[in-house]
CSV table of C-alpha atoms and ligand atoms in Angstrom, one decimal:
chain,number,residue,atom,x,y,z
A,1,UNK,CA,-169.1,18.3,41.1
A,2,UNK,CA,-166.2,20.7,42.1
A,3,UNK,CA,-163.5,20.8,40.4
A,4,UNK,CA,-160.3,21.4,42.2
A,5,UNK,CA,-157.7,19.9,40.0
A,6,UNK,CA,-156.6,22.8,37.8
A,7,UNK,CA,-153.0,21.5,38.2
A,8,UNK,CA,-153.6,18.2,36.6
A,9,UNK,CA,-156.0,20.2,34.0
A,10,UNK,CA,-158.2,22.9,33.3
A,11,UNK,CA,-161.8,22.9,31.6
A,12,UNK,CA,-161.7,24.6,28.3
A,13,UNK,CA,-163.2,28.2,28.5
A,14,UNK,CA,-166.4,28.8,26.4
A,15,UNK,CA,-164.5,31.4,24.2
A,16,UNK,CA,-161.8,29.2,23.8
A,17,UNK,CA,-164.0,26.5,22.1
A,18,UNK,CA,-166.2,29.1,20.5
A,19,UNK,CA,-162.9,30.3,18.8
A,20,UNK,CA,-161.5,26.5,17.8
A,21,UNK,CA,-165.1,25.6,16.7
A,22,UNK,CA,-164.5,27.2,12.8
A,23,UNK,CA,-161.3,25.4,12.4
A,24,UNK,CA,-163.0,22.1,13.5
A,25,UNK,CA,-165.8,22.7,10.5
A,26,UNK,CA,-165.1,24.6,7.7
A,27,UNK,CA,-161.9,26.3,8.3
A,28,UNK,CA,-160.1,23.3,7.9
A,29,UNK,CA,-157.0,24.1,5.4
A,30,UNK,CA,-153.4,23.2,5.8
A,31,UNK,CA,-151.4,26.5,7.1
A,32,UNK,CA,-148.5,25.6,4.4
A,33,UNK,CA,-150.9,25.2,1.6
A,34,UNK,CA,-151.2,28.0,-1.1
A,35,UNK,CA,-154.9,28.7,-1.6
A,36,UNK,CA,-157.2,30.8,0.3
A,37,UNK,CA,-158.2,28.1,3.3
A,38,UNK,CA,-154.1,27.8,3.6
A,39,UNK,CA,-153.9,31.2,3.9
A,40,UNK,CA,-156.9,31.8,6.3
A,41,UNK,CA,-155.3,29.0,8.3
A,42,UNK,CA,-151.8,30.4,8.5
A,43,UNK,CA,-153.2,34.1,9.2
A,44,UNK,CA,-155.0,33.1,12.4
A,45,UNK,CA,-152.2,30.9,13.5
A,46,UNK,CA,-149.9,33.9,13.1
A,47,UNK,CA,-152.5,35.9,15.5
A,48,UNK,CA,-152.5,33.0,18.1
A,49,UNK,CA,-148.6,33.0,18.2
A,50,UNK,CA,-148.7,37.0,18.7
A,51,UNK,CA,-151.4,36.1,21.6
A,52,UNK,CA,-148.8,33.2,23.3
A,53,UNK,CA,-145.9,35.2,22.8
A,54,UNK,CA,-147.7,38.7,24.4
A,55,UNK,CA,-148.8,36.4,27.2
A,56,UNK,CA,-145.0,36.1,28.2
A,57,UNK,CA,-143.3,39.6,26.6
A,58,UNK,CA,-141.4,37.5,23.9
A,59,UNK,CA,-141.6,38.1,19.8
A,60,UNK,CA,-143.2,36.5,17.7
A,61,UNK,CA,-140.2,34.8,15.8
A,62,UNK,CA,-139.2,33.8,19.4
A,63,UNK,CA,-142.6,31.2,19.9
A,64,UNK,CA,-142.7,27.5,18.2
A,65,UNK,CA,-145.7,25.1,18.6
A,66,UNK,CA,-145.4,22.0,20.3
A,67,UNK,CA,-148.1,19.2,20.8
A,68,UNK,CA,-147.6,20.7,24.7
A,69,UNK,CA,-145.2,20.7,28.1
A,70,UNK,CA,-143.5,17.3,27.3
A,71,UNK,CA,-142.6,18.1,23.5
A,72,UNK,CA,-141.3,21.7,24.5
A,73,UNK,CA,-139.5,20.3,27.7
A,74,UNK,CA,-137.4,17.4,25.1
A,75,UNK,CA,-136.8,19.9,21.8
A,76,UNK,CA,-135.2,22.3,25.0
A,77,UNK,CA,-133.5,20.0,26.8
A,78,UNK,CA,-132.2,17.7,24.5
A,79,UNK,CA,-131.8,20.2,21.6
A,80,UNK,CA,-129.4,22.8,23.5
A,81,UNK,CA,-127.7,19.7,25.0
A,82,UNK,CA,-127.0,18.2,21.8
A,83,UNK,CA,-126.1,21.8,20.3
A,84,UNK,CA,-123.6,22.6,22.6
A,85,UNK,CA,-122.1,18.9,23.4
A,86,UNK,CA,-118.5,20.3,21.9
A,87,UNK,CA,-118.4,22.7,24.3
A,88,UNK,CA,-119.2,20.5,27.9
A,89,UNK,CA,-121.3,17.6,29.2
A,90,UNK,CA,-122.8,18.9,32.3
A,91,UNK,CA,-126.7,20.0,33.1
A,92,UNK,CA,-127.7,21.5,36.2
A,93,UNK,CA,-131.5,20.2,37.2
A,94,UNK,CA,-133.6,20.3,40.4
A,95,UNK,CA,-134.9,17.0,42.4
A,96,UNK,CA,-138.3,18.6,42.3
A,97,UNK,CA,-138.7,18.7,38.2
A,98,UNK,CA,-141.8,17.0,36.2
A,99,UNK,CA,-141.0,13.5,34.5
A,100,UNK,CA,-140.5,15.5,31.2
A,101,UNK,CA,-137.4,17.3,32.6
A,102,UNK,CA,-136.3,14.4,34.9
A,103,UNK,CA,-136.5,11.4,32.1
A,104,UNK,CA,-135.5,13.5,29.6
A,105,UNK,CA,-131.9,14.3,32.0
A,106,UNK,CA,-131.7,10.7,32.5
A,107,UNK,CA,-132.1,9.5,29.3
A,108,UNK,CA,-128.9,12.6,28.8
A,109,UNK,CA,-126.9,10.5,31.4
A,110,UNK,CA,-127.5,7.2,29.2
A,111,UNK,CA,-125.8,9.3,26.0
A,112,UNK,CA,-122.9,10.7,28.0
A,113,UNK,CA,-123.9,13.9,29.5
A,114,UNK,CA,-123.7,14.3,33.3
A,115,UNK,CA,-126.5,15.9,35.3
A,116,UNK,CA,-126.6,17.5,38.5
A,117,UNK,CA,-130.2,17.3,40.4
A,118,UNK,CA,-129.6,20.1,42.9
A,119,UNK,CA,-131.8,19.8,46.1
A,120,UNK,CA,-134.4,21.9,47.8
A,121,UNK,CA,-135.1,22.7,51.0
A,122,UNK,CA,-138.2,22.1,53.0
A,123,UNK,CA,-139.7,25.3,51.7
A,124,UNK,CA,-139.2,23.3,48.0
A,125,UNK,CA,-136.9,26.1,46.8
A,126,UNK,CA,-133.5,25.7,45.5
A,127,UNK,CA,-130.9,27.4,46.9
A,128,UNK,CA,-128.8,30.3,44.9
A,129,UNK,CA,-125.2,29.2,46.5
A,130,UNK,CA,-125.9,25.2,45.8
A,131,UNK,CA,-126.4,26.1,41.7
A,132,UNK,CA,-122.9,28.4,42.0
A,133,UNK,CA,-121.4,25.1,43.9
A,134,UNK,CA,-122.7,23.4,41.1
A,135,UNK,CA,-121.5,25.1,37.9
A,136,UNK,CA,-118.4,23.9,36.5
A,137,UNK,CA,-116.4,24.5,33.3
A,138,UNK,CA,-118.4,21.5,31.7
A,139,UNK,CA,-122.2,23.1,32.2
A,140,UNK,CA,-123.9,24.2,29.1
A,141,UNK,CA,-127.5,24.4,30.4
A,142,UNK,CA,-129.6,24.7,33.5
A,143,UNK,CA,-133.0,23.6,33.5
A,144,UNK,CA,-134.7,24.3,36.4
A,145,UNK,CA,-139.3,24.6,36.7
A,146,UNK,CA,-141.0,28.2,37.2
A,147,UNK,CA,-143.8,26.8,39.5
A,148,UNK,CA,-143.9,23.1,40.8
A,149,UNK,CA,-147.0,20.9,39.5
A,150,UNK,CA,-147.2,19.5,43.4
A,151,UNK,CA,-146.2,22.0,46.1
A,152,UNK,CA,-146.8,25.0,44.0
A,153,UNK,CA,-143.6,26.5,45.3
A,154,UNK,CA,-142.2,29.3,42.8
A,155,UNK,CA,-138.0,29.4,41.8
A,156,UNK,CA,-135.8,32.0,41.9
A,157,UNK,CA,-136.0,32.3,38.0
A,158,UNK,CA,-134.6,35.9,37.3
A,159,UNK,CA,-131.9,35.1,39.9
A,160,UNK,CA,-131.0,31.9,38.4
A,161,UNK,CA,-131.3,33.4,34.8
A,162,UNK,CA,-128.5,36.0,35.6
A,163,UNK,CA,-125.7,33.5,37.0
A,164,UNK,CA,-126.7,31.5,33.9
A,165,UNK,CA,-125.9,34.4,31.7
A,166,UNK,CA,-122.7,35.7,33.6
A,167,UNK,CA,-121.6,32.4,32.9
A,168,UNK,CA,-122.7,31.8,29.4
A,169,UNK,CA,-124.7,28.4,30.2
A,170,UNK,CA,-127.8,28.2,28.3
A,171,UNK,CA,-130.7,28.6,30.7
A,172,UNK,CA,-134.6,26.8,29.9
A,173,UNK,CA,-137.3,27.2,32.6
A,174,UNK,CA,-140.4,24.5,32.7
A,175,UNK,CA,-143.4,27.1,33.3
A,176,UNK,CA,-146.0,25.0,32.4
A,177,UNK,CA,-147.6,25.5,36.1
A,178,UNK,CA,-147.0,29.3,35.7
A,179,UNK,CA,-147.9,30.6,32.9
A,180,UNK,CA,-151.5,32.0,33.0
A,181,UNK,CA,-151.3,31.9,36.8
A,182,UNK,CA,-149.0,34.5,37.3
A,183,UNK,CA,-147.0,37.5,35.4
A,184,UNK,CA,-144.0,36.2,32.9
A,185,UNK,CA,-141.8,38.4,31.0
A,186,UNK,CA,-139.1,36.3,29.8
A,187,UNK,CA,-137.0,39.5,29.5
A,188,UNK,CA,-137.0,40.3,33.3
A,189,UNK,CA,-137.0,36.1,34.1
A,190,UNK,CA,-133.4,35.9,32.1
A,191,UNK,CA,-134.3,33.2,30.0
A,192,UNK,CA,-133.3,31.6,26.7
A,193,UNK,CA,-136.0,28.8,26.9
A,194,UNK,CA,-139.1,28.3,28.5
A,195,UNK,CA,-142.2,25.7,27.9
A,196,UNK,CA,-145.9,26.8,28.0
A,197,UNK,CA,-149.0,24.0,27.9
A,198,UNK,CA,-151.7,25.3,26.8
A,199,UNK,CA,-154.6,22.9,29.0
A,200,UNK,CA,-153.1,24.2,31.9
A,201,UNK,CA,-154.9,27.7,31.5
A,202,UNK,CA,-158.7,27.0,29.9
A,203,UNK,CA,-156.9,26.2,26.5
A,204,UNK,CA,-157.1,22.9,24.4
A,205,UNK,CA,-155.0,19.9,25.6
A,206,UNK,CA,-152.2,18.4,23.0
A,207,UNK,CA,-151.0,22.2,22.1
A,208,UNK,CA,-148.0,24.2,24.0
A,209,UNK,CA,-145.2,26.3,22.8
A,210,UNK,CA,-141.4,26.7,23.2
A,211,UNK,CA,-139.8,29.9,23.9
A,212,UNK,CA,-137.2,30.0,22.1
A,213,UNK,CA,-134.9,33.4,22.5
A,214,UNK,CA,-133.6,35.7,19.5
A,215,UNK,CA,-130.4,34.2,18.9
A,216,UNK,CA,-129.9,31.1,20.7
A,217,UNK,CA,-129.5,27.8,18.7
A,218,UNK,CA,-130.3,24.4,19.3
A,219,UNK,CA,-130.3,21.1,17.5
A,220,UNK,CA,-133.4,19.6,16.1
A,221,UNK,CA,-134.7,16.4,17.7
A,222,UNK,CA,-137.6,15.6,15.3
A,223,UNK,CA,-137.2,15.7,11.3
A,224,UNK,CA,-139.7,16.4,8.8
A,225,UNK,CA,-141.4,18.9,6.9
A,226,UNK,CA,-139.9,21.8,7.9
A,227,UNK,CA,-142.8,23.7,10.2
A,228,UNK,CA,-142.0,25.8,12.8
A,229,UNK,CA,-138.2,26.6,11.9
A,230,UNK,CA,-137.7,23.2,11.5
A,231,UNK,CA,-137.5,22.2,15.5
A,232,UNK,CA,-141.2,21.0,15.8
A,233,UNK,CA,-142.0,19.7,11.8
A,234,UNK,CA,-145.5,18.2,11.1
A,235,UNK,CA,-149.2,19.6,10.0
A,236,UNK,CA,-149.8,22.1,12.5
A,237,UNK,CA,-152.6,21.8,15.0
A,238,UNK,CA,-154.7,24.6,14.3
A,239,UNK,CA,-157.6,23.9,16.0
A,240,UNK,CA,-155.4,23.5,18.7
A,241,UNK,CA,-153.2,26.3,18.3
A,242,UNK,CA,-156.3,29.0,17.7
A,243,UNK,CA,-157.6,28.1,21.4
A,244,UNK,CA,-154.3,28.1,22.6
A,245,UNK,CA,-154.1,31.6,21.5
A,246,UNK,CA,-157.1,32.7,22.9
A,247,UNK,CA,-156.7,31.0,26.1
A,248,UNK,CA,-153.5,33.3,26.6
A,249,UNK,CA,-155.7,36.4,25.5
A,250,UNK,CA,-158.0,35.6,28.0
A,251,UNK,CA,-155.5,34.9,30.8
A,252,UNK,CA,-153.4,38.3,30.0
A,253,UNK,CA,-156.8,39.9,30.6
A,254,UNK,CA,-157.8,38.4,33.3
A,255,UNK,CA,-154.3,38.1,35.7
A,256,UNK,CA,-155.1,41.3,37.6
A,257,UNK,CA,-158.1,39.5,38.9
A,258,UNK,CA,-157.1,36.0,39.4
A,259,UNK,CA,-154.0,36.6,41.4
A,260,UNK,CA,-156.1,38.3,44.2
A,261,UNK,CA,-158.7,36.3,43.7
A,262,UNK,CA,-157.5,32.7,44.0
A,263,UNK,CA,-154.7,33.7,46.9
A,264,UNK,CA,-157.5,34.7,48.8
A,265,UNK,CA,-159.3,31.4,48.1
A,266,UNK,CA,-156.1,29.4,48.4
A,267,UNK,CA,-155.4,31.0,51.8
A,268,UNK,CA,-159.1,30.4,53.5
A,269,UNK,CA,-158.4,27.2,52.8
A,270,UNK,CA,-154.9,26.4,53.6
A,271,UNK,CA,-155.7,28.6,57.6
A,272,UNK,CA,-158.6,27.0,57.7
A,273,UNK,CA,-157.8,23.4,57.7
A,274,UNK,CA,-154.3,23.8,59.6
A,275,UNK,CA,-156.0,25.4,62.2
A,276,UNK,CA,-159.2,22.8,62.3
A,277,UNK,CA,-157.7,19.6,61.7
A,278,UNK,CA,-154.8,18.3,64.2
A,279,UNK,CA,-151.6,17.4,63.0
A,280,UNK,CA,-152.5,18.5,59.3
A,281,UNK,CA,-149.6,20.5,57.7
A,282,UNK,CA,-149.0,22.4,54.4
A,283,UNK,CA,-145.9,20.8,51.9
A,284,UNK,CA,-144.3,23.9,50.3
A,285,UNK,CA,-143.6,27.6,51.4
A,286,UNK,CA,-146.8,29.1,52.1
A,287,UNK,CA,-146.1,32.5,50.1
A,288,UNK,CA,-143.7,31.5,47.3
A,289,UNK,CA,-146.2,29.3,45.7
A,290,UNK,CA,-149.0,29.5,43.0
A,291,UNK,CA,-152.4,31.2,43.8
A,292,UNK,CA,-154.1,28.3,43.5
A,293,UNK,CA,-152.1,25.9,45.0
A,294,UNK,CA,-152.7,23.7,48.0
A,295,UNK,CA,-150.9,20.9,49.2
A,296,UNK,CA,-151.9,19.2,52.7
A,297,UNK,CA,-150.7,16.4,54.6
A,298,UNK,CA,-152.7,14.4,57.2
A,299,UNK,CA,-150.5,12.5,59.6
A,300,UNK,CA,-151.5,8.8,60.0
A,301,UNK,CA,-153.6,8.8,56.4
A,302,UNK,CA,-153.0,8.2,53.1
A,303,UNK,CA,-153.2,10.5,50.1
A,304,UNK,CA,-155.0,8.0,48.0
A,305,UNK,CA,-158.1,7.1,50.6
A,306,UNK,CA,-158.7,11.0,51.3
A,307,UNK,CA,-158.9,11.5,47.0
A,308,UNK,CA,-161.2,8.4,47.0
A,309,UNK,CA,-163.7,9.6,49.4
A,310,UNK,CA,-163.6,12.9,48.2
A,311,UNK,CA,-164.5,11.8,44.8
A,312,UNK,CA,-167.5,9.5,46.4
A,313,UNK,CA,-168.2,13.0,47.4
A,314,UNK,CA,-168.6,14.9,44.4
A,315,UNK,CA,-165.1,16.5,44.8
A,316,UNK,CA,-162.3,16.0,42.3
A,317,UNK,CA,-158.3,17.0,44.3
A,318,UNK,CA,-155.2,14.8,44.0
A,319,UNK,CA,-152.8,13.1,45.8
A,320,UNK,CA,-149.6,15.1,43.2
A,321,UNK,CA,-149.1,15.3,39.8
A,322,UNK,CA,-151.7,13.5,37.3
A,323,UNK,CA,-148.4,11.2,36.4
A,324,UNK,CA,-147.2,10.4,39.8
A,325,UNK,CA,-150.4,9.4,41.0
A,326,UNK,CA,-150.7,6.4,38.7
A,327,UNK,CA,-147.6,5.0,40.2
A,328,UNK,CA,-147.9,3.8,43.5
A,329,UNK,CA,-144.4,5.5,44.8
A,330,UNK,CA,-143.9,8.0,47.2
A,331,UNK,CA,-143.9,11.3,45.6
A,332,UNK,CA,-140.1,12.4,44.2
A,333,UNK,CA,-141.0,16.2,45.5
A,334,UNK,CA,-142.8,14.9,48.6
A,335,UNK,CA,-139.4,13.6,49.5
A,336,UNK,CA,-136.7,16.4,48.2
A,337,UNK,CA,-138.5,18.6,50.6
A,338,UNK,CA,-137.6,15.9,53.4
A,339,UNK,CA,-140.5,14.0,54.3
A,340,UNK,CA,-140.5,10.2,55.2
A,341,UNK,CA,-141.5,7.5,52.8
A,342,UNK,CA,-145.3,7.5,55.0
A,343,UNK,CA,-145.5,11.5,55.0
A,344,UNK,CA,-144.9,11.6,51.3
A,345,UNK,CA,-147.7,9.1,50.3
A,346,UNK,CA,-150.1,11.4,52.4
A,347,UNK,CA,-150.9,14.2,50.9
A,348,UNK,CA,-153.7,16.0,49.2
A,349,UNK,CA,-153.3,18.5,46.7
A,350,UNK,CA,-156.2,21.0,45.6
A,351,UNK,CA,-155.4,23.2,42.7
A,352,UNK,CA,-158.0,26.2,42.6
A,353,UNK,CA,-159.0,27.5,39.5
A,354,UNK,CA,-161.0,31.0,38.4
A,355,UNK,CA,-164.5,28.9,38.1
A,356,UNK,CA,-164.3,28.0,42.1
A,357,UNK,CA,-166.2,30.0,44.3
A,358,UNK,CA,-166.0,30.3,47.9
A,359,UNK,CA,-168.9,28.7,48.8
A,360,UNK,CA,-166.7,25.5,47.4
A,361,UNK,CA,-163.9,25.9,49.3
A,362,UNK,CA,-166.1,26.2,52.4
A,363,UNK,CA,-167.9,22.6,51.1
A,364,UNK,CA,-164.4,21.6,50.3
A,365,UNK,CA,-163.0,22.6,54.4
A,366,UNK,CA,-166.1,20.8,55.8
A,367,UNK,CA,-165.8,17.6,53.6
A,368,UNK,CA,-161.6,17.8,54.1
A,369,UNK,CA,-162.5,17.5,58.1
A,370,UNK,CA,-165.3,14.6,57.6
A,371,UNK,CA,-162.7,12.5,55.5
A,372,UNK,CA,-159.7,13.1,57.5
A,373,UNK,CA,-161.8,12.1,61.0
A,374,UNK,CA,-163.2,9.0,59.2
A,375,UNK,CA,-160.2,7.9,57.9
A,376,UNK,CA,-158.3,8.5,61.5
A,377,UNK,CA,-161.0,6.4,63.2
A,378,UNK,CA,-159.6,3.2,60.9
A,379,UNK,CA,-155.8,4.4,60.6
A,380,UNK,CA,-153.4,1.6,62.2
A,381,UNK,CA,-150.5,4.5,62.2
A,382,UNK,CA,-152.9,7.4,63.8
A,383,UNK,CA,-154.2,5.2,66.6
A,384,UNK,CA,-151.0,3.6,67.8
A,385,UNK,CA,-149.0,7.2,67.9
A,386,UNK,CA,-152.1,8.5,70.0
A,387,UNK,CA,-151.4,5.7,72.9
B,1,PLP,N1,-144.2,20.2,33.1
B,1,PLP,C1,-145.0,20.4,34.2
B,1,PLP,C2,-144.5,21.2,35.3
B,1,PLP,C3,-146.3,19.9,34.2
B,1,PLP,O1,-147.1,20.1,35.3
B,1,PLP,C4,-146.7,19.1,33.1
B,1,PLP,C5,-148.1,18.5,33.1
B,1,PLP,O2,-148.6,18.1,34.2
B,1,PLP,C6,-145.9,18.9,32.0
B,1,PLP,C7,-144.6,19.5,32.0
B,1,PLP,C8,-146.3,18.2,30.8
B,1,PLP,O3,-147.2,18.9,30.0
B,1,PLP,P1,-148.1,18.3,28.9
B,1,PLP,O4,-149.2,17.5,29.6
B,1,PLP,O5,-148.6,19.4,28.1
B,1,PLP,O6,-147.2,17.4,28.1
C-alpha cells in the first residue's frame, strides 16, 4: 500500500510507540498520585510537555494537554470568548477553518456573540486589509488556521498576530496542519493561543496540546479535577502524552530534512500531473502551502471515483479533510477559493509524509493518469464539453 494521506493521519513512528510501550505495561500510575509510579508518571509527562513546548519555542507553564485539535480548538475559542464577553461580542474567523473552529463560532452566534468569516482569495489566503475592515470596537478574538487541512495554503500568521496585538484582541491560531511540518515559534508568529494534534506528526491519536501564552486568561469550559490549570481536568493520558512528546522530539530533529525533502516530492508531483494530464489544475497557491500538500482537480470527474480507484489500487489519497469527505457536500474551502459546486466535488488531495519515497510518487503520477483517462472515457460532463 502507499500511504498518501498524512493530512487525515499519520502512522505512529517506531520510537514513538517504543517510548509509549512502558506506560501501557507497567508504568501505569496516576500522574496526581503520591507514590513512586505517580511520581514516575508525572516526571515523564513533565519531560514530554518540555518536548511539545520546545517544538514551538513556548514554556513549559505555557503548554496544556488536550485529548487533541478539536478539544484545544473549543477550550480556545470558547474560553477567551467567554472570558472577555464584558468587554465585546465580536470574533473574526476565516471561510476556510476546520469544523472545530467553524461549529465551535457557530455554536458562539447561537449564545450571542457575532462572528465574522472573512474570505480568501483563490490562492486560499486571507487578505491583511479585509481583517483591518473587519475589526471593530466589539472584537475580542481572532481565530484564524496556520496551514489548511485541504489546500495546504499557509496564513499570514505573524502579520495577523501583530494587528491583533496593536489592537489588544486576543489572537488563537489552529496549527494542527503545521506543526511538525514546518518551523513555529509562537514568539515570532504573535500568538496568544495555538492548537497542536499530536497524530498529525507520527504521534498517538486522542492527544494534542493548547498553547496557552504567559499571561493571557480564559474561562474554563470543562470542570473537574483540577489537571492541567484547571482548563483541561481529567486523568491525564500518559501513554498518550509520552508519544506525543517524542513525536515533537523527533520532528524538531528531523525539520531540516523534511522541508526539502517533501517540497521536492510535492513539487514532482504537482508539475508532473499538470503538465501530463489536460485540464487538471492545482486548488491553493502553489508556494504558500505545506511541503507535503497536494490538492488536484480533474475537470469533468469526481473526487470520490478517482479516491475509489485509487484505493482498488493499493493507493490511499482523499477527496479533503477526513470530516468533509463523509458528508456528501461540496467542500466549504473548495468553494471560498471560488470554484463551482462540480469543481469543488472534484478534487484529490495527496498529503506526503517522510516515509514516501519517490519511487511512490512516480507509481502515484502513472496511476493519477490511468484513473483520470478511465474515468473521462465514462464522464457525461467531460464528453459533452469536448463536442
Ligand atoms: N484542525 C485541523 C486544521 C485539522 O486538520 C484537524 C483534524 O483533521 C483538527 C483541527 C482536529 O484535530 P483532532 O483530530 O486532533 O481533534
Amino acid at each position: 500500500m502507499i500511504y498518501m494521506d498524512h493530512s487525515a493521519t499519520s502512522p505512529i513512528k517506531e520510537e514513538v510507540f517504543k517510548a509509549m510501550e512502558p506506560y501501557l505495561k507497567e508504568s501505569f500510575g496516576n500522574a496526581s498520585t503520591l507514590y513512586y509510579l505517580g511520581r514516575e508518571a508525572k516526571e515523564a509527562m513533565e519531560n514530554a510537555r518540555r518536548k511539545v513546548a520546545e517544538l514551538i519555542g513556548a514554556d513549559l507553564s505555557e503548554i496544556i494537554f488536550t485529548s487533541g485539535g478539536t478539544e484545544s480548538d473549543n477550550i480556545a475559542i470558547q474560553g477567551i470568548a467567554y472570558k472577555m464577553q464584558s468587554k465585546g461580542n465580536h470574533i473574526i474567523t476565516s471561510s476556510i477553518e476546520h469544523p472545530a473552529v467553524i461549529e465551535t463560532c457557530k455554536a458562539l452566534e447561537k449564545r450571542g456573540f457575532e462572528v465574522t468569516y472573512l474570505p480568501v482569495y483563490e490562492n486560499g489566503i486571507i487578505k491583511i486589509n479585509d481583517l483591518k475592515e473587519a475589526i471593530s470596537d466589539e472584537t475580542i478574538l481572532i481565530t484564524i488556521m496556520h496551514a489548511n487541512n485541504e489546500i495546504g495554503t499557509i496564513q499570514p500568521i505573524a502579520e495577523i498576530g501583530e494587528i491583533a496585538k496593536k489592537h489588544d484582541i486576543k489572537f488563537h491560531t489552529d496549527a494542527v496542519q503545521s506543526v511538525g511540518k514546518i518551523p513555529i515559534d509562537v514568539k515570532k508568529l504573535n500568538v496568544d493561543l495555538l492548537s497542536i494534534s499530536a497524530h498529525k506528526l507520527y504521534g498517538p491519536k486522542g492527544i494534542g496540546a493548547l498553547y496557552i501564552k504567559k499571561g493571557t486568561r480564559i474561562e474554563p469550559i470543562l470542570f473537574g479535577g483540577g489537571q492541567e490549570h484547571d482548563l483541561r481536568p481529567g486523568t491525564e493520558n500518559i501513554p498518550g502524552i509520552i508519544g506525543f512528546g517524542k513525536a515533537c522530539e523527533i520532528a524538531n530533529r528531523e525539520l531540516e530534512n523534511s522541508i526539502p525533502y517533501l517540497t521536492n516530492l510535492r513539487d514532482k508531483l504537482i508539475d508532473s500531473v499538470l503538465n501530463n494530464i489536460e485540464k487538471s489544475y492545482l486548488n491553493g497557491d502553489k508556494k504558500k502551502r505545506l511541503p507535503g500538500n497536494v490538492n488536484f482537480r480533474f475537470t469533468g470527474i469526481e473526487g470520490e471515483s478517482i479516491v475509489l480507484m485509487l484505493d482498488s489500487m493499493g493507493i490511499a489519497g482523499s477527496t479533503g479533510s477526513a470530516c468533509s469527505s463523509k458528508k456528501l457536500t461540496a467542500s466549504h474551502v473548495l468553494k471560498a477559493i471560488g470554484l463551482e459546486d462540480v469543481d469543488s466535488h472534484g478534487s484529490l488531495r495527496l498529503t506526503l509524509g517522510v516515509e514516501n519515497t519517490e519511487k511512490e510518487v512516480l507509481v502515484i503520477i502513472q496511476a493519477i493518469s490511468s484513473v483520470v483517462e478511465k474515468l473521462r472515457v465514462i464522464s457525461p460532463i467531460w464528453n459533452n464539453n469536448k463536442t
